[in-house]
PDB file of C-alpha atoms in Angstrom:
ATOM      1  CA  MET A   1      94.710  76.290 119.501  1.00 63.00           C
ATOM      2  CA  PRO A   2      91.797  78.481 118.354  1.00 81.00           C
ATOM      3  CA  VAL A   3      92.390  80.924 115.462  1.00 88.00           C
ATOM      4  CA  MET A   4      90.917  84.355 116.005  1.00 95.00           C
ATOM      5  CA  ASN A   5      90.686  87.147 113.492  1.00 97.00           C
ATOM      6  CA  ASN A   6      90.362  90.913 113.090  1.00 97.00           C
ATOM      7  CA  ILE A   7      88.478  90.767 109.798  1.00 98.00           C
ATOM      8  CA  LYS A   8      85.350  92.466 110.960  1.00 97.00           C
ATOM      9  CA  ARG A   9      87.196  95.282 112.674  1.00 98.00           C
ATOM     10  CA  ILE A  10      89.407  95.877 109.620  1.00 98.00           C
ATOM     11  CA  ARG A  11      86.517  95.686 107.205  1.00 98.00           C
ATOM     12  CA  LEU A  12      84.504  98.249 109.271  1.00 98.00           C
ATOM     13  CA  GLU A  13      87.464 100.591 109.652  1.00 98.00           C
ATOM     14  CA  ARG A  14      87.715 100.597 105.859  1.00 98.00           C
ATOM     15  CA  ASN A  15      83.920 101.052 105.374  1.00 98.00           C
ATOM     16  CA  ILE A  16      83.660  97.802 103.361  1.00 98.00           C
ATOM     17  CA  LYS A  17      80.297  96.103 103.268  1.00 98.00           C
ATOM     18  CA  GLN A  18      80.293  92.467 104.099  1.00 98.00           C
ATOM     19  CA  VAL A  19      78.470  91.571 100.892  1.00 98.00           C
ATOM     20  CA  ASP A  20      81.041  93.446  98.824  1.00 98.00           C
ATOM     21  CA  MET A  21      83.981  91.726 100.456  1.00 98.00           C
ATOM     22  CA  ALA A  22      82.387  88.328 100.142  1.00 98.00           C
ATOM     23  CA  GLU A  23      81.750  88.938  96.485  1.00 98.00           C
ATOM     24  CA  SER A  24      85.397  89.955  95.911  1.00 98.00           C
ATOM     25  CA  LEU A  25      86.594  86.757  97.659  1.00 98.00           C
ATOM     26  CA  GLN A  26      84.106  84.671  95.786  1.00 98.00           C
ATOM     27  CA  VAL A  27      82.450  83.356  98.963  1.00 98.00           C
ATOM     28  CA  THR A  28      78.926  83.840 100.334  1.00 98.00           C
ATOM     29  CA  ARG A  29      78.119  86.605 102.777  1.00 97.00           C
ATOM     30  CA  GLN A  30      77.162  83.760 105.282  1.00 98.00           C
ATOM     31  CA  THR A  31      80.612  82.259 105.012  1.00 97.00           C
ATOM     32  CA  LEU A  32      82.316  85.575 105.601  1.00 98.00           C
ATOM     33  CA  ASN A  33      79.925  86.224 108.548  1.00 98.00           C
ATOM     34  CA  ALA A  34      80.860  82.833 110.065  1.00 97.00           C
ATOM     35  CA  ILE A  35      84.589  83.584 109.697  1.00 97.00           C
ATOM     36  CA  GLU A  36      84.255  87.067 111.155  1.00 97.00           C
ATOM     37  CA  ASN A  37      82.431  85.561 114.184  1.00 95.00           C
ATOM     38  CA  ASN A  38      85.002  82.884 114.708  1.00 92.00           C
ATOM     39  CA  LYS A  39      82.542  80.141 114.039  1.00 94.00           C
ATOM     40  CA  TYR A  40      84.448  78.860 110.997  1.00 93.00           C
ATOM     41  CA  ASN A  41      88.221  78.971 110.086  1.00 94.00           C
ATOM     42  CA  PRO A  42      88.902  79.729 106.432  1.00 95.00           C
ATOM     43  CA  SER A  43      90.861  77.407 104.275  1.00 95.00           C
ATOM     44  CA  LEU A  44      94.484  78.337 103.695  1.00 96.00           C
ATOM     45  CA  GLU A  45      93.593  79.450 100.237  1.00 97.00           C
ATOM     46  CA  LEU A  46      90.823  81.774 101.546  1.00 97.00           C
ATOM     47  CA  ALA A  47      92.933  83.103 104.375  1.00 97.00           C
ATOM     48  CA  LEU A  48      95.657  84.077 101.789  1.00 97.00           C
ATOM     49  CA  LYS A  49      93.020  85.765  99.683  1.00 98.00           C
ATOM     50  CA  ILE A  50      91.842  87.780 102.681  1.00 98.00           C
ATOM     51  CA  VAL A  51      95.446  88.769 103.450  1.00 98.00           C
ATOM     52  CA  LYS A  52      95.867  89.892  99.828  1.00 98.00           C
ATOM     53  CA  TYR A  53      92.473  91.699  99.882  1.00 98.00           C
ATOM     54  CA  PHE A  54      93.507  93.836 102.925  1.00 98.00           C
ATOM     55  CA  ASP A  55      97.165  94.043 101.842  1.00 98.00           C
ATOM     56  CA  LEU A  56      98.249  93.425 105.459  1.00 98.00           C
ATOM     57  CA  PRO A  57     100.609  91.066 107.133  1.00 97.00           C
ATOM     58  CA  ILE A  58      98.872  87.813 108.040  1.00 96.00           C
ATOM     59  CA  ASN A  59      99.529  88.376 111.800  1.00 95.00           C
ATOM     60  CA  GLU A  60      97.575  91.575 111.737  1.00 97.00           C
ATOM     61  CA  ILE A  61      94.459  89.664 110.512  1.00 98.00           C
ATOM     62  CA  PHE A  62      94.780  86.242 112.134  1.00 97.00           C
ATOM     63  CA  ILE A  63      95.803  85.479 115.676  1.00 94.00           C
ATOM     64  CA  LEU A  64      96.655  82.019 117.018  1.00 90.00           C
ATOM     65  CA  GLU A  65      95.353  81.897 120.615  1.00 83.00           C
ATOM     66  CA  GLU A  66      97.557  80.025 122.995  1.00 79.00           C
ATOM     67  CA  GLU A  67      95.668  77.361 125.037  1.00 69.00           C
ATOM     68  CA  ASP A  68      96.322  77.027 128.703  1.00 63.00           C
ATOM     69  CA  THR A  69      98.433  73.915 129.245  1.00 57.00           C
ATOM     70  CA  GLN A  70      97.470  73.542 132.905  1.00 60.00           C
TER      71      GLN A  70
END
């Protein structure tokens, strides 16, 4: 099941620059960009840091997409 996220939308709504958020999370801007574009899933530790950074419930940031079973 793919994991999608709302990181980019939330970041833009809060007028946070990608480079500033990456620095706060201690990752590269390229890593954050890959996560925002669903090209890379963050580690559990990084996902929890993102949840804490935004101070939102995890299900408002990350979405587990259901796969078709047919």
